[in-house]
């Protein structure tokens, strides 16, 4: 009986662990958010959501001409700074161009990308908080 109880406990534990966490994929349409005083759930298509110390998803693919959104629901301030001048120039007019200044929780910024490429970005406020946008 003790063995059966132990196996049942292990099964319950395994199911609990498997149900936590959020799948996620390279496009960011699965899994998502979490942490940072808000932002749980799935990040909308075409959007990088921010947790307290990370972008969710960390990578996303968008079509040429697409509008991409950065959304802060984390409870802490962030910014988005492009890794190089090519990426900065590719971040064309949405609600602005180029880098995105500090913005508080509840705010979002958009950029339109008319040039194919892979563009890295990061938050200068939180070391290690970085993401990659691929436009094709």
mmCIF file of N, CA and C in Angstrom, residues 38-92:
data_model
loop_
_atom_site.group_PDB
_atom_site.id
_atom_site.type_symbol
_atom_site.label_atom_id
_atom_site.label_comp_id
_atom_site.label_asym_id
_atom_site.label_seq_id
_atom_site.Cartn_x
_atom_site.Cartn_y
_atom_site.Cartn_z
ATOM 1 N N UNK A 38 2.170 41.753 -12.460
ATOM 2 C CA UNK A 38 1.122 41.796 -13.482
ATOM 3 C C UNK A 38 1.658 41.172 -14.740
ATOM 4 N N UNK A 39 0.933 41.293 -15.809
ATOM 5 C CA UNK A 39 1.412 40.826 -17.098
ATOM 6 C C UNK A 39 1.287 39.335 -17.289
ATOM 7 N N UNK A 40 0.537 38.637 -16.454
ATOM 8 C CA UNK A 40 0.372 37.208 -16.638
ATOM 9 C C UNK A 40 -0.470 36.930 -17.857
ATOM 10 N N UNK A 41 -0.499 35.689 -18.271
ATOM 11 C CA UNK A 41 -1.326 35.323 -19.401
ATOM 12 C C UNK A 41 -0.555 35.378 -20.700
ATOM 13 N N UNK A 42 -1.286 35.340 -21.780
ATOM 14 C CA UNK A 42 -0.694 35.302 -23.102
ATOM 15 C C UNK A 42 -0.438 36.704 -23.614
ATOM 16 N N UNK A 43 0.730 36.906 -24.170
ATOM 17 C CA UNK A 43 1.083 38.182 -24.786
ATOM 18 C C UNK A 43 0.419 38.236 -26.161
ATOM 19 N N UNK A 44 -0.275 39.326 -26.481
ATOM 20 C CA UNK A 44 -0.975 39.411 -27.771
ATOM 21 C C UNK A 44 -0.029 39.261 -28.962
ATOM 22 N N UNK A 45 -0.544 38.801 -30.073
ATOM 23 C CA UNK A 45 0.240 38.673 -31.298
ATOM 24 C C UNK A 45 0.821 40.024 -31.670
ATOM 25 N N UNK A 46 2.047 40.019 -32.170
ATOM 26 C CA UNK A 46 2.693 41.254 -32.600
ATOM 27 C C UNK A 46 3.148 42.139 -31.454
ATOM 28 N N UNK A 47 3.241 41.582 -30.236
ATOM 29 C CA UNK A 47 3.571 42.371 -29.059
ATOM 30 C C UNK A 47 4.676 41.707 -28.249
ATOM 31 N N UNK A 48 5.609 42.522 -27.766
ATOM 32 C CA UNK A 48 6.550 42.105 -26.742
ATOM 33 C C UNK A 48 6.007 42.637 -25.426
ATOM 34 N N UNK A 49 5.683 41.750 -24.500
ATOM 35 C CA UNK A 49 5.230 42.155 -23.176
ATOM 36 C C UNK A 49 6.441 42.202 -22.257
ATOM 37 N N UNK A 50 6.342 42.993 -21.215
ATOM 38 C CA UNK A 50 7.457 43.140 -20.290
ATOM 39 C C UNK A 50 7.073 42.630 -18.915
ATOM 40 N N UNK A 51 7.961 41.823 -18.341
ATOM 41 C CA UNK A 51 7.850 41.456 -16.945
ATOM 42 C C UNK A 51 8.813 42.368 -16.187
ATOM 43 N N UNK A 52 9.040 42.115 -14.932
ATOM 44 C CA UNK A 52 9.931 42.975 -14.153
ATOM 45 C C UNK A 52 11.347 43.003 -14.724
ATOM 46 N N UNK A 53 11.796 41.887 -15.310
ATOM 47 C CA UNK A 53 13.185 41.827 -15.786
ATOM 48 C C UNK A 53 13.363 41.113 -17.122
ATOM 49 N N UNK A 54 12.284 40.950 -17.898
ATOM 50 C CA UNK A 54 12.445 40.283 -19.195
ATOM 51 C C UNK A 54 11.361 40.701 -20.179
ATOM 52 N N UNK A 55 11.670 40.506 -21.451
ATOM 53 C CA UNK A 55 10.684 40.664 -22.515
ATOM 54 C C UNK A 55 10.064 39.298 -22.753
ATOM 55 N N UNK A 56 8.757 39.261 -22.980
ATOM 56 C CA UNK A 56 8.049 38.016 -23.252
ATOM 57 C C UNK A 56 7.229 38.180 -24.512
ATOM 58 N N UNK A 57 7.498 37.437 -25.557
ATOM 59 C CA UNK A 57 8.583 36.473 -25.697
ATOM 60 C C UNK A 57 9.919 37.205 -25.870
ATOM 61 N N UNK A 58 11.016 36.480 -25.817
ATOM 62 C CA UNK A 58 12.317 37.107 -26.029
ATOM 63 C C UNK A 58 12.613 37.252 -27.514
ATOM 64 N N UNK A 59 11.951 36.453 -28.348
ATOM 65 C CA UNK A 59 12.088 36.574 -29.797
ATOM 66 C C UNK A 59 10.707 36.575 -30.432
ATOM 67 N N UNK A 60 10.602 37.288 -31.529
ATOM 68 C CA UNK A 60 9.332 37.345 -32.249
ATOM 69 C C UNK A 60 9.650 37.579 -33.718
ATOM 70 N N UNK A 61 8.810 37.039 -34.592
ATOM 71 C CA UNK A 61 8.944 37.244 -36.027
ATOM 72 C C UNK A 61 7.750 38.049 -36.519
ATOM 73 N N UNK A 62 8.021 39.042 -37.370
ATOM 74 C CA UNK A 62 6.964 39.886 -37.926
ATOM 75 C C UNK A 62 7.183 40.021 -39.429
ATOM 76 N N UNK A 63 6.117 40.291 -40.146
ATOM 77 C CA UNK A 63 6.196 40.503 -41.589
ATOM 78 C C UNK A 63 6.675 41.920 -41.885
ATOM 79 N N UNK A 64 7.339 42.091 -43.020
ATOM 80 C CA UNK A 64 7.719 43.430 -43.472
ATOM 81 C C UNK A 64 6.452 44.285 -43.534
ATOM 82 N N UNK A 65 6.514 45.487 -43.010
ATOM 83 C CA UNK A 65 5.363 46.386 -42.989
ATOM 84 C C UNK A 65 4.507 46.265 -41.738
ATOM 85 N N UNK A 66 4.851 45.325 -40.865
ATOM 86 C CA UNK A 66 4.050 45.088 -39.657
ATOM 87 C C UNK A 66 4.327 46.146 -38.594
ATOM 88 N N UNK A 67 3.304 46.390 -37.790
ATOM 89 C CA UNK A 67 3.455 47.218 -36.596
ATOM 90 C C UNK A 67 3.694 46.284 -35.418
ATOM 91 N N UNK A 68 4.750 46.548 -34.664
ATOM 92 C CA UNK A 68 5.084 45.742 -33.491
ATOM 93 C C UNK A 68 4.906 46.629 -32.260
ATOM 94 N N UNK A 69 4.365 46.045 -31.196
ATOM 95 C CA UNK A 69 4.080 46.776 -29.966
ATOM 96 C C UNK A 69 4.948 46.255 -28.827
ATOM 97 N N UNK A 70 5.402 47.160 -27.984
ATOM 98 C CA UNK A 70 6.054 46.832 -26.719
ATOM 99 C C UNK A 70 5.116 47.317 -25.637
ATOM 100 N N UNK A 71 4.689 46.409 -24.761
ATOM 101 C CA UNK A 71 3.665 46.712 -23.761
ATOM 102 C C UNK A 71 4.219 46.468 -22.359
ATOM 103 N N UNK A 72 4.096 47.468 -21.502
ATOM 104 C CA UNK A 72 4.587 47.350 -20.140
ATOM 105 C C UNK A 72 3.423 47.244 -19.166
ATOM 106 N N UNK A 73 3.235 46.047 -18.633
ATOM 107 C CA UNK A 73 2.230 45.807 -17.586
ATOM 108 C C UNK A 73 2.919 45.235 -16.352
ATOM 109 N N UNK A 74 4.202 45.545 -16.198
ATOM 110 C CA UNK A 74 5.021 44.870 -15.192
ATOM 111 C C UNK A 74 5.008 45.501 -13.812
ATOM 112 N N UNK A 75 4.600 46.744 -13.716
ATOM 113 C CA UNK A 75 4.661 47.428 -12.429
ATOM 114 C C UNK A 75 5.962 48.180 -12.210
ATOM 115 N N UNK A 76 6.915 48.070 -13.147
ATOM 116 C CA UNK A 76 8.179 48.805 -13.070
ATOM 117 C C UNK A 76 8.474 49.475 -14.404
ATOM 118 N N UNK A 77 9.250 50.549 -14.372
ATOM 119 C CA UNK A 77 9.595 51.281 -15.591
ATOM 120 C C UNK A 77 10.603 50.533 -16.443
ATOM 121 N N UNK A 78 10.506 50.720 -17.743
ATOM 122 C CA UNK A 78 11.417 50.100 -18.713
ATOM 123 C C UNK A 78 11.726 51.094 -19.821
ATOM 124 N N UNK A 79 12.646 50.701 -20.698
ATOM 125 C CA UNK A 79 12.867 51.380 -21.967
ATOM 126 C C UNK A 79 13.267 50.328 -22.979
ATOM 127 N N UNK A 80 13.324 50.717 -24.241
ATOM 128 C CA UNK A 80 13.787 49.821 -25.297
ATOM 129 C C UNK A 80 14.816 50.594 -26.108
ATOM 130 N N UNK A 81 16.039 50.071 -26.118
ATOM 131 C CA UNK A 81 17.137 50.687 -26.841
ATOM 132 C C UNK A 81 17.640 49.666 -27.856
ATOM 133 N N UNK A 82 17.771 50.074 -29.098
ATOM 134 C CA UNK A 82 18.226 49.172 -30.163
ATOM 135 C C UNK A 82 19.710 48.906 -30.009
ATOM 136 N N UNK A 83 20.139 47.706 -30.369
ATOM 137 C CA UNK A 83 21.535 47.304 -30.211
ATOM 138 C C UNK A 83 22.468 48.001 -31.185
ATOM 139 N N UNK A 84 21.958 48.473 -32.319
ATOM 140 C CA UNK A 84 22.823 49.140 -33.293
ATOM 141 C C UNK A 84 22.033 50.138 -34.138
ATOM 142 N N UNK A 85 22.761 50.909 -34.932
ATOM 143 C CA UNK A 85 22.150 51.967 -35.748
ATOM 144 C C UNK A 85 21.227 51.403 -36.828
ATOM 145 N N UNK A 86 21.532 50.227 -37.355
ATOM 146 C CA UNK A 86 20.684 49.616 -38.383
ATOM 147 C C UNK A 86 19.301 49.322 -37.809
ATOM 148 N N UNK A 87 19.261 48.738 -36.631
ATOM 149 C CA UNK A 87 17.982 48.434 -35.980
ATOM 150 C C UNK A 87 17.243 49.724 -35.643
ATOM 151 N N UNK A 88 17.963 50.706 -35.123
ATOM 152 C CA UNK A 88 17.353 51.990 -34.761
ATOM 153 C C UNK A 88 16.700 52.636 -35.986
ATOM 154 N N UNK A 89 17.387 52.579 -37.127
ATOM 155 C CA UNK A 89 16.850 53.167 -38.361
ATOM 156 C C UNK A 89 15.652 52.374 -38.888
ATOM 157 N N UNK A 90 15.643 51.061 -38.674
ATOM 158 C CA UNK A 90 14.549 50.220 -39.167
ATOM 159 C C UNK A 90 13.271 50.426 -38.363
ATOM 160 N N UNK A 91 13.393 50.911 -37.131
ATOM 161 C CA UNK A 91 12.232 51.128 -36.257
ATOM 162 C C UNK A 91 11.548 52.425 -36.663
ATOM 163 N N UNK A 92 10.753 52.334 -37.734
ATOM 164 C CA UNK A 92 10.114 53.511 -38.335
ATOM 165 C C UNK A 92 8.879 53.935 -37.544
#
